[in-house]
CSV table of N, CA and C in Angstrom, one decimal:
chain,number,residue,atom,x,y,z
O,1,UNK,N,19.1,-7.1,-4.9
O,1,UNK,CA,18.1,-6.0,-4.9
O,1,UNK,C,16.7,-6.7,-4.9
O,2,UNK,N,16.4,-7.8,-5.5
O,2,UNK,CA,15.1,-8.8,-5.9
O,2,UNK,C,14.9,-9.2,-4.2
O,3,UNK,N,15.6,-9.6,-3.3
O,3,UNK,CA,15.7,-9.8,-2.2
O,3,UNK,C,14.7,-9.3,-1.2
O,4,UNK,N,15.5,-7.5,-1.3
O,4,UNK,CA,15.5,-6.3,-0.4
O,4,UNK,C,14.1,-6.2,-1.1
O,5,UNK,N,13.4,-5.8,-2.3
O,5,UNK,CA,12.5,-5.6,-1.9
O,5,UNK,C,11.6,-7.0,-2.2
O,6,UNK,N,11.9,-7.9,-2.2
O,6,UNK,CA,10.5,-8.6,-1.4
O,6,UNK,C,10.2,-8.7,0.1
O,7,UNK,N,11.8,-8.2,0.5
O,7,UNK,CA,11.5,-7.3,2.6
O,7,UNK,C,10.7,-6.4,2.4
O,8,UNK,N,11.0,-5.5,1.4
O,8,UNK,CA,9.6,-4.6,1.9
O,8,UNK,C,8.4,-4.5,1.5
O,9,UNK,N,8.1,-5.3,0.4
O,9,UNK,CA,7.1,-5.8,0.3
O,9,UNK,C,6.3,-6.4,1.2
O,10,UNK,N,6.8,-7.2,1.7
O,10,UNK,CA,6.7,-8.1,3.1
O,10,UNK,C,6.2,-6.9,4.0
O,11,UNK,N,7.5,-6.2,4.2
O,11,UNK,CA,7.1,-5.2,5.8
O,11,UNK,C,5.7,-4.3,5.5
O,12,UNK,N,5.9,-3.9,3.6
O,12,UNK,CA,4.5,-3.3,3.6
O,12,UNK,C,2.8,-4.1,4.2
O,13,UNK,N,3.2,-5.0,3.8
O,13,UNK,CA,1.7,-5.8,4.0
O,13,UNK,C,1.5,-6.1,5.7
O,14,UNK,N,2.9,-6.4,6.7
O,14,UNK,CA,2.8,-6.9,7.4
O,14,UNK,C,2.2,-5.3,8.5
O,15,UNK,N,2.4,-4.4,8.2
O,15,UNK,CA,2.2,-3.1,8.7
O,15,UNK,C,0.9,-2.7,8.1
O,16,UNK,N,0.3,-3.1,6.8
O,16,UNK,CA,-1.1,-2.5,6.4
O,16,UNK,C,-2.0,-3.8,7.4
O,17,UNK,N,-1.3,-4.9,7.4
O,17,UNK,CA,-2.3,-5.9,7.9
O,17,UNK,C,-2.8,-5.4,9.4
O,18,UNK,N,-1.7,-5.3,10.1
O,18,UNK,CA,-1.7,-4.8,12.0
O,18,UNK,C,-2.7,-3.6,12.0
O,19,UNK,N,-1.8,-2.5,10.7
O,19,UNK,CA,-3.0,-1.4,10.8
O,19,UNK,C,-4.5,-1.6,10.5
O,20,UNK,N,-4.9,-2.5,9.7
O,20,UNK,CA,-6.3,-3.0,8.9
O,20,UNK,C,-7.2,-3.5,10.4
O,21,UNK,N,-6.0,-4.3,11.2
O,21,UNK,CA,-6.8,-5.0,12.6
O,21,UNK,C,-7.5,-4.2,13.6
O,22,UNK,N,-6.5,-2.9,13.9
O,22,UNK,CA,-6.9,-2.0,14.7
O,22,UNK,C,-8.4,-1.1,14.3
O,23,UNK,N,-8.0,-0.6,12.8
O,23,UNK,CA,-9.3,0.0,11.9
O,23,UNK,C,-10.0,-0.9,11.9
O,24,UNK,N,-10.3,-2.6,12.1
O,24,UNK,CA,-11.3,-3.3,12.0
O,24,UNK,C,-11.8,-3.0,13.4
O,25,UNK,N,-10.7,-3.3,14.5
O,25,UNK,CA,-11.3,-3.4,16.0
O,25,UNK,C,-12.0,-2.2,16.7
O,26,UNK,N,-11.9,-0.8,16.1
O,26,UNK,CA,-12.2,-0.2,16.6
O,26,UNK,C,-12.8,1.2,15.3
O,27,UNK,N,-13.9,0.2,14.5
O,27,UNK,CA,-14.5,1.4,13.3
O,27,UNK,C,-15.9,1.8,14.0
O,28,UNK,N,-16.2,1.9,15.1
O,28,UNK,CA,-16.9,2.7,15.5
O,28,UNK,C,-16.3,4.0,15.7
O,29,UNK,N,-15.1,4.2,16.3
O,29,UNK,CA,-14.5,5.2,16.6
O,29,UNK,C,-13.5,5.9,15.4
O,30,UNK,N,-13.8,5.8,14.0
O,30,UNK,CA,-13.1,5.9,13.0
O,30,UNK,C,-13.6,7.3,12.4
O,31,UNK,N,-13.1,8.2,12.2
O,31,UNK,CA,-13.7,9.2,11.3
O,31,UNK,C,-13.5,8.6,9.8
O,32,UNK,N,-13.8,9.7,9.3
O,32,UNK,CA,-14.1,9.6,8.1
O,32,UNK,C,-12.8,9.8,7.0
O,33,UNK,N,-11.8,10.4,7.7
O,33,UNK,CA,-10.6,10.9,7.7
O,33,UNK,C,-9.7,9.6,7.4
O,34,UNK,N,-10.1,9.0,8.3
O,34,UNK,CA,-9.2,8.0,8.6
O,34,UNK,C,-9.7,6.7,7.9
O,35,UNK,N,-10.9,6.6,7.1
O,35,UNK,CA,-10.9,5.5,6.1
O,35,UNK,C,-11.0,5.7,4.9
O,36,UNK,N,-10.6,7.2,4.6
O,36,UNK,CA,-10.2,7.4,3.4
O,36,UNK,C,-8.9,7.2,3.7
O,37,UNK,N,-8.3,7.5,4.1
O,37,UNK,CA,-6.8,7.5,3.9
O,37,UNK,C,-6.3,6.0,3.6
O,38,UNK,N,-6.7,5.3,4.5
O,38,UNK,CA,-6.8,3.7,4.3
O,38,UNK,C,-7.5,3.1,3.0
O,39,UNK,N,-8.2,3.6,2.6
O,39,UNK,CA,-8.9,2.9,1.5
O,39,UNK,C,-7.9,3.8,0.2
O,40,UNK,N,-7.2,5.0,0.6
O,40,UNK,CA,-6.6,5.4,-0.5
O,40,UNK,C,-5.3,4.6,-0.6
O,41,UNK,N,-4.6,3.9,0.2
O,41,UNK,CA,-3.5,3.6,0.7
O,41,UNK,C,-3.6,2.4,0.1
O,42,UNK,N,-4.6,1.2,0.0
O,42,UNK,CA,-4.6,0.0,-0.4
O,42,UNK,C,-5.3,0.2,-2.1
O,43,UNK,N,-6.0,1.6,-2.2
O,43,UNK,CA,-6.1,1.6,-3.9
O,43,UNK,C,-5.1,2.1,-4.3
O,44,UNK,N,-4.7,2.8,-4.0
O,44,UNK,CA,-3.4,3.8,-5.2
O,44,UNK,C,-2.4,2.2,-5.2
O,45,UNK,N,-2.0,1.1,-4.2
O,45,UNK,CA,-1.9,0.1,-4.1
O,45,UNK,C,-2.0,-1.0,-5.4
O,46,UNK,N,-2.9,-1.1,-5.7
O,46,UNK,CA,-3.9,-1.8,-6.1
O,46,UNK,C,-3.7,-1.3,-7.7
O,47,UNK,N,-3.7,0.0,-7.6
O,47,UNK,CA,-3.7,0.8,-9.0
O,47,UNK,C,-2.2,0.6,-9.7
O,48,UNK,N,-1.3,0.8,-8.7
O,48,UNK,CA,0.0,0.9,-9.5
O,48,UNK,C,0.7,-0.8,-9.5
O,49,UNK,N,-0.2,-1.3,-9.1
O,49,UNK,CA,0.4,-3.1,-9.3
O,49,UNK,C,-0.3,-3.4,-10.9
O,50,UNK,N,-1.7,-2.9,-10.8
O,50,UNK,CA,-2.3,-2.6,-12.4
O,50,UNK,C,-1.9,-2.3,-13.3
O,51,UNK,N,-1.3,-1.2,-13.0
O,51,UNK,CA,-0.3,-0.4,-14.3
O,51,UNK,C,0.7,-1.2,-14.8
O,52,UNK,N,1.6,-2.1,-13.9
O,52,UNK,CA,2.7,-2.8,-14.3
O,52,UNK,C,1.9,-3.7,-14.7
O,53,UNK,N,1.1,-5.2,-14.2
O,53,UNK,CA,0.3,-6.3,-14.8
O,53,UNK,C,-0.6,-5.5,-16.3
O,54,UNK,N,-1.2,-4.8,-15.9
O,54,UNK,CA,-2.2,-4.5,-17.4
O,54,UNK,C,-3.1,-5.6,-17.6
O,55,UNK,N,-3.3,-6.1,-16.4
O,55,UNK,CA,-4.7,-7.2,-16.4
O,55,UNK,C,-5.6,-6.8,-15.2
O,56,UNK,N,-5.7,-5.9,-14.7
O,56,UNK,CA,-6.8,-5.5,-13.8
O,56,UNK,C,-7.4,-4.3,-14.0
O,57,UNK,N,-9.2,-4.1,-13.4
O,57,UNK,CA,-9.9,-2.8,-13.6
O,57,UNK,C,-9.1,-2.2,-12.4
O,58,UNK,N,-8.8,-1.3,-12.4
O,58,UNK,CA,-7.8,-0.9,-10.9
O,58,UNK,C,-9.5,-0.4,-10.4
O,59,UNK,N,-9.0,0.3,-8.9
O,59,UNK,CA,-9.7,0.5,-8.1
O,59,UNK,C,-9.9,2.0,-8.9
O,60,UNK,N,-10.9,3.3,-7.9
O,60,UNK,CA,-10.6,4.3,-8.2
O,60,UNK,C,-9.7,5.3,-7.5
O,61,UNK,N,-8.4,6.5,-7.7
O,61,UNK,CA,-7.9,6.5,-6.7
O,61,UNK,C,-8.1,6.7,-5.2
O,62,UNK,N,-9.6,7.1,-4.7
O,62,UNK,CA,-10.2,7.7,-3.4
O,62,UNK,C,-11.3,6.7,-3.4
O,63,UNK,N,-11.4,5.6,-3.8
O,63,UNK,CA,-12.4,5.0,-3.7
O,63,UNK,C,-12.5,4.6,-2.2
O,64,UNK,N,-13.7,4.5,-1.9
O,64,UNK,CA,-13.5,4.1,0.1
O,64,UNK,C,-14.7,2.5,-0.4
O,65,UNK,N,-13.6,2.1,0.8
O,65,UNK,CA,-14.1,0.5,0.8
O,65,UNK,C,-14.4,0.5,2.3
O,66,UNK,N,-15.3,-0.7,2.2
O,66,UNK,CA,-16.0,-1.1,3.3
O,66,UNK,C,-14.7,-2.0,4.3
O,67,UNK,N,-14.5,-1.5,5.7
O,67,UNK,CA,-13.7,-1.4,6.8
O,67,UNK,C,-13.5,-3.0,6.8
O,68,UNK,N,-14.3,-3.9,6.5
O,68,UNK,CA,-14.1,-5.4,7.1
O,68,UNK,C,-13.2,-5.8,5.8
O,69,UNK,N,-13.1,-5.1,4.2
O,69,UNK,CA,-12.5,-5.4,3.5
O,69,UNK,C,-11.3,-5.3,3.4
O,70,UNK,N,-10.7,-4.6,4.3
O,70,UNK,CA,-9.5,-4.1,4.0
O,70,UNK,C,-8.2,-5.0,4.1
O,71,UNK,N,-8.6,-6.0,5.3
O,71,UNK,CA,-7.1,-7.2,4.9
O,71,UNK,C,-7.4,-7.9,3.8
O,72,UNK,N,-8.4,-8.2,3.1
O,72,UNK,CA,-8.7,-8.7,1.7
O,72,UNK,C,-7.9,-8.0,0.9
O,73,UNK,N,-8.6,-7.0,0.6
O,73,UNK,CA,-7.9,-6.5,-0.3
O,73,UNK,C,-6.0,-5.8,-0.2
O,74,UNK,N,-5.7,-5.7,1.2
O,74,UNK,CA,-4.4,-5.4,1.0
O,74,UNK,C,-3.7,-6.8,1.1
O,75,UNK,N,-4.5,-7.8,1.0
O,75,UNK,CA,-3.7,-9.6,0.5
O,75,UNK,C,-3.4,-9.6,-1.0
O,76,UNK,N,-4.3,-9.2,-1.3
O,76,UNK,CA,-4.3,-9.4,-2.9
O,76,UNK,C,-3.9,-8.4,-3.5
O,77,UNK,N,-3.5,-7.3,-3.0
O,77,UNK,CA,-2.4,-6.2,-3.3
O,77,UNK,C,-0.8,-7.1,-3.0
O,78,UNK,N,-0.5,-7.4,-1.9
O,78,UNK,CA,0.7,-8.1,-1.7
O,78,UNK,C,1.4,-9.2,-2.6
O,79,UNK,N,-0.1,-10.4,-3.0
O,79,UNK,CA,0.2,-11.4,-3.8
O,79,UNK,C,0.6,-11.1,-4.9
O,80,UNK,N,0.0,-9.8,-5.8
O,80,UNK,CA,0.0,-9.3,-6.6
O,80,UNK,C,1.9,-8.4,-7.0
O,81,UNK,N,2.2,-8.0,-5.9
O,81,UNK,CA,2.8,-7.0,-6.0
O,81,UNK,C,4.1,-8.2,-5.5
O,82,UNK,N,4.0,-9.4,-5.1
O,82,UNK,CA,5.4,-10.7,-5.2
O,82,UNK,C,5.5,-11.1,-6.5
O,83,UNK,N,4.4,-11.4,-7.0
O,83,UNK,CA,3.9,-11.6,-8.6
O,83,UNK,C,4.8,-11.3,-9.2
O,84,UNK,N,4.6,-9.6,-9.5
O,84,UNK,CA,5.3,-8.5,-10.1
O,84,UNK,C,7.1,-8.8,-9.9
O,85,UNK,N,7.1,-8.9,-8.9
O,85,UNK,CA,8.5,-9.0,-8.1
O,85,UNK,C,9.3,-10.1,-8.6
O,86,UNK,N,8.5,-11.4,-8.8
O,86,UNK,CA,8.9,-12.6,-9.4
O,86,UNK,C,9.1,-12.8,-10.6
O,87,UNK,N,8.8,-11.6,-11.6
O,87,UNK,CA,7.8,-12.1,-13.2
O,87,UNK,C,8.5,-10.8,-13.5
O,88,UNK,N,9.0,-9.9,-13.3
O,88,UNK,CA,9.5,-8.8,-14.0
O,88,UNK,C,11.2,-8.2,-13.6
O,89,UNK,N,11.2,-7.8,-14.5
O,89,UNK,CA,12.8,-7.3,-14.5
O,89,UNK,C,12.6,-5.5,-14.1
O,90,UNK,N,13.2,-6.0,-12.8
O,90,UNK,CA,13.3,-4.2,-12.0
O,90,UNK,C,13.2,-3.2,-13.0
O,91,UNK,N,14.4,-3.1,-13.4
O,91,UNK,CA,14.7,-1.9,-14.6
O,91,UNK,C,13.7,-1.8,-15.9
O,92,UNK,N,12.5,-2.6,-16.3
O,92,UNK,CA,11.6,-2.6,-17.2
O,92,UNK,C,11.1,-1.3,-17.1
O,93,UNK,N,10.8,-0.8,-18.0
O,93,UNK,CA,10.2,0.3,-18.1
O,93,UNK,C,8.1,0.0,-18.9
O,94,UNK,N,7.9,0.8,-17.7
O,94,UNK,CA,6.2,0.4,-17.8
O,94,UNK,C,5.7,2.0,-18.6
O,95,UNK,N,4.7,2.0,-19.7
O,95,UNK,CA,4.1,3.2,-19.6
O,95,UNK,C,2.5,3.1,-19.3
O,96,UNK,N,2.3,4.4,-18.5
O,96,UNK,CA,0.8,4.2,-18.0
O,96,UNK,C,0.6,6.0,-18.1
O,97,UNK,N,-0.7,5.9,-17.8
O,97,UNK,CA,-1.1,6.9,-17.5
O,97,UNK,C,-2.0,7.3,-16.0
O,98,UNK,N,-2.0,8.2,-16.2
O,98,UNK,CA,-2.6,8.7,-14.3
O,98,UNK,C,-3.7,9.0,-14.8
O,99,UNK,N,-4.3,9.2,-13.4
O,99,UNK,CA,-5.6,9.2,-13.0
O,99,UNK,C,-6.5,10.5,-13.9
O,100,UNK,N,-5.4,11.3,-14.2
O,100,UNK,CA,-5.4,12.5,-15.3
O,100,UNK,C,-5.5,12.6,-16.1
O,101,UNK,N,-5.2,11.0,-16.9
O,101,UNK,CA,-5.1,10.5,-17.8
O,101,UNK,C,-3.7,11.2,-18.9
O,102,UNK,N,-2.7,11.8,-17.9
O,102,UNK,CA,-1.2,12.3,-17.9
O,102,UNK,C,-0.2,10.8,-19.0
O,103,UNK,N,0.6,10.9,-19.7
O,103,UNK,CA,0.8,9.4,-19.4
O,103,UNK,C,2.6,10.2,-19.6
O,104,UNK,N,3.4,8.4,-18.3
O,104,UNK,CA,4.4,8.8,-17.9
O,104,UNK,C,5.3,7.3,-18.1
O,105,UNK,N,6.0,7.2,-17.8
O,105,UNK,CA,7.1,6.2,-18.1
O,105,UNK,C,8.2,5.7,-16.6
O,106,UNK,N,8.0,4.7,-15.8
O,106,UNK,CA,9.1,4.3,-14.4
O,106,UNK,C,9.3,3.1,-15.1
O,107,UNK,N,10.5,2.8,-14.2
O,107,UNK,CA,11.0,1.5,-13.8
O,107,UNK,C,10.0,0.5,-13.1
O,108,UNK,N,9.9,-0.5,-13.0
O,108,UNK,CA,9.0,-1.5,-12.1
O,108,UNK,C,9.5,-1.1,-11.0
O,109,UNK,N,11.0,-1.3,-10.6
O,109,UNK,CA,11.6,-0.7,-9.5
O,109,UNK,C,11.2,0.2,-8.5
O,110,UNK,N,11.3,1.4,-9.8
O,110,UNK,CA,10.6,2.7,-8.7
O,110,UNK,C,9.2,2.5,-8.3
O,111,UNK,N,8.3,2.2,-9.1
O,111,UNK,CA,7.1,2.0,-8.9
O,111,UNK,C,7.0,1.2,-7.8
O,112,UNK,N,7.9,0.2,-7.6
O,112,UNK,CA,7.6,-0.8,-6.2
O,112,UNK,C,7.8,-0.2,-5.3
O,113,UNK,N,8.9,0.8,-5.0
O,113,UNK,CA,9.5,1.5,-4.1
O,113,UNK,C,8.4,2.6,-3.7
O,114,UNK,N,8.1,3.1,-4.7
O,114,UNK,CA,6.6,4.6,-4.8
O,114,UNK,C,5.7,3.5,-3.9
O,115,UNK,N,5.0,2.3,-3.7
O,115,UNK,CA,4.5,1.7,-3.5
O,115,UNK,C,4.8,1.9,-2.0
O,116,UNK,N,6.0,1.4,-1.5
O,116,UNK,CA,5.9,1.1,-0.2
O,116,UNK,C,6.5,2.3,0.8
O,117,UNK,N,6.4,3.3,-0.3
O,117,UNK,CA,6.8,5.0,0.9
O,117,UNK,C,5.5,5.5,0.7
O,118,UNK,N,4.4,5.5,-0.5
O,118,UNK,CA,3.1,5.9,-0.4
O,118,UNK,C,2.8,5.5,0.6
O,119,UNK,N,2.6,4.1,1.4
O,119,UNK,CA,1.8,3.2,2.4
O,119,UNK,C,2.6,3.8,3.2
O,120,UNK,N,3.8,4.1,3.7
O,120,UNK,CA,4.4,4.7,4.7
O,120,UNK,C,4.2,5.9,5.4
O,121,UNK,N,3.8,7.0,4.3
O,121,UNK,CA,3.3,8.6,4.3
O,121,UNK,C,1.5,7.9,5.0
O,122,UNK,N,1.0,7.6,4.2
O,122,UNK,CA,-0.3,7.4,4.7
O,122,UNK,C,-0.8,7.0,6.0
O,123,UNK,N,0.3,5.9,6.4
O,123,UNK,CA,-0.2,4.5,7.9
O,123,UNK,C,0.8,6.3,8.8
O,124,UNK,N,1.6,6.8,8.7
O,124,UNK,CA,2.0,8.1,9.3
O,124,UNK,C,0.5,8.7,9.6
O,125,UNK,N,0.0,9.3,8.8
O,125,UNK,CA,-1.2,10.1,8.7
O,125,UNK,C,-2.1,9.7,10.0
O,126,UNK,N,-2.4,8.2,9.6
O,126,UNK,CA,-3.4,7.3,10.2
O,126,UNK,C,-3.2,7.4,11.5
O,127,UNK,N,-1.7,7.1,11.8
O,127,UNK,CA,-1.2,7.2,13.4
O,127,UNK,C,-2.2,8.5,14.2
O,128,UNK,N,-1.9,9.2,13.1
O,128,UNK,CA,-1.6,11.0,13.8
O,128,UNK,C,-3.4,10.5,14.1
O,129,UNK,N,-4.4,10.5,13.6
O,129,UNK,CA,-5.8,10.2,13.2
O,129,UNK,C,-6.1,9.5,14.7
O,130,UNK,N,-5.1,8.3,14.8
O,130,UNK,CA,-5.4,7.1,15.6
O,130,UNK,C,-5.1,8.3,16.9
O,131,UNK,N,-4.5,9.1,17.1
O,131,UNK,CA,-4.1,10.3,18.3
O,131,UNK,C,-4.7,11.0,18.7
O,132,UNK,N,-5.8,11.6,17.8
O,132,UNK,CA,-6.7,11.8,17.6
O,132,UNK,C,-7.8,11.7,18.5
O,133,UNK,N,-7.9,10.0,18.3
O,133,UNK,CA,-9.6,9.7,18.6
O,133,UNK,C,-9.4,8.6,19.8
O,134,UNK,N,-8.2,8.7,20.4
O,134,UNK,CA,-7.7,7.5,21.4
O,134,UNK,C,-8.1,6.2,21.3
O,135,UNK,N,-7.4,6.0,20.0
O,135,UNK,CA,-6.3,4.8,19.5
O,135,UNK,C,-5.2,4.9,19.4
O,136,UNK,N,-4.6,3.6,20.3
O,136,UNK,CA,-3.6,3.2,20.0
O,136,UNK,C,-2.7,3.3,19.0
O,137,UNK,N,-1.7,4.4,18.6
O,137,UNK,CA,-1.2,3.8,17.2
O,137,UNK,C,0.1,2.8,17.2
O,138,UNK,N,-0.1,2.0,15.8
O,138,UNK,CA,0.6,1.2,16.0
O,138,UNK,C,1.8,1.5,15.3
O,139,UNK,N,2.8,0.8,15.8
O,139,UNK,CA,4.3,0.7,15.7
O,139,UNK,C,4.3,0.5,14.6
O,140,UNK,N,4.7,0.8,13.3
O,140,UNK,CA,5.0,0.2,11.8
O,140,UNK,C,6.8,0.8,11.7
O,141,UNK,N,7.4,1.4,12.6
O,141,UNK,CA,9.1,1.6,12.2
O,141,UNK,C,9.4,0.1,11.1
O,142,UNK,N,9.8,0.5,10.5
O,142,UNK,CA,11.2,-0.5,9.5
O,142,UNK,C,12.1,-1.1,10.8
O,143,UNK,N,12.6,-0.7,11.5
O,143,UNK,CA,13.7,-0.9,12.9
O,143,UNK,C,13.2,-1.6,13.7
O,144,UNK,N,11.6,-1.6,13.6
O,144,UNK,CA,11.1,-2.3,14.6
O,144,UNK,C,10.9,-3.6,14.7
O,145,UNK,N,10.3,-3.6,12.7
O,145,UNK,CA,10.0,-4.4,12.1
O,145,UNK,C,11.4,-5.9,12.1
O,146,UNK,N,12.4,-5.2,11.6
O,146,UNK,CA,13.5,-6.1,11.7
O,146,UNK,C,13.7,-6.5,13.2
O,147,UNK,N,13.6,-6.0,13.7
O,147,UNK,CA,13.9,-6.8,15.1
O,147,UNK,C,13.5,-8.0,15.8
């Protein structure tokens, strides 16, 4: 299981990275739309690697970050989130609270897993965005990826 997801760990970052290149190469042509989604995609990111560590100010959830930052910070989301991967026992149970200040109780597991179908639902969005404004969108399949 420790394996499988440091693959998708892996495929997460290697798919926010390709997406970060494109939104770098072409943020003239970016709505607004389209760098929130991305800046939400690498904080909610960012936020739920926090919740498990308990050593970072997390981001805020919709915070928008500046376009050149974005493979920075989805590095240090990754390193962060192998960290976790390396250092914690799947089945641990984390409690945190939301942004609501709600408080709830997962597994590291699921939270890693919420991690890399959030970035999946979002870099989706982005495509549709990138359709949009004629950009290219890029390929992020899982099927693709392995090949």
């Amino acid at each position: 299981m420790r394996n499988f997801f440091n693959e998708l760990i892996e495929y997460n970052r290697y798919c926010n990275q390709k997406v970060a290149e494109v939104l770098i190469n072409n943020e003239a042509k970016l709505t607004v739309k389209t760098k929130s989604l991305f800046s939400h995609l690498i904080s909610a990111h960012q936020i739920w690697n926090a919740r498990i560590l308990a050593n970072q100010k997390p981001f805020e959830v919709w915070q928008t970050h500046l376009v050149v930052d974005y493979q920075l910070i989805d590095q240090n989301n990754f390193e962060n989130s192998l960290s976790i991967l390396s250092t914690f026992d799947l089945d641990q149970v984390i409690n945190y609270k939301t942004s609501s200040g709600i408080q709830f109780q997962n597994s590291v597991r699921d939270v890693l897993f919420h991690i890399i179908n959030h970035s999946t639902y979002h870099r989706a969005q982005i495509a549709t965005e990138f359709k949009d404004t004629d950009i290219a969108p890029v390929n992020t399949d899982w099927i693709t990826y392995k090949r």
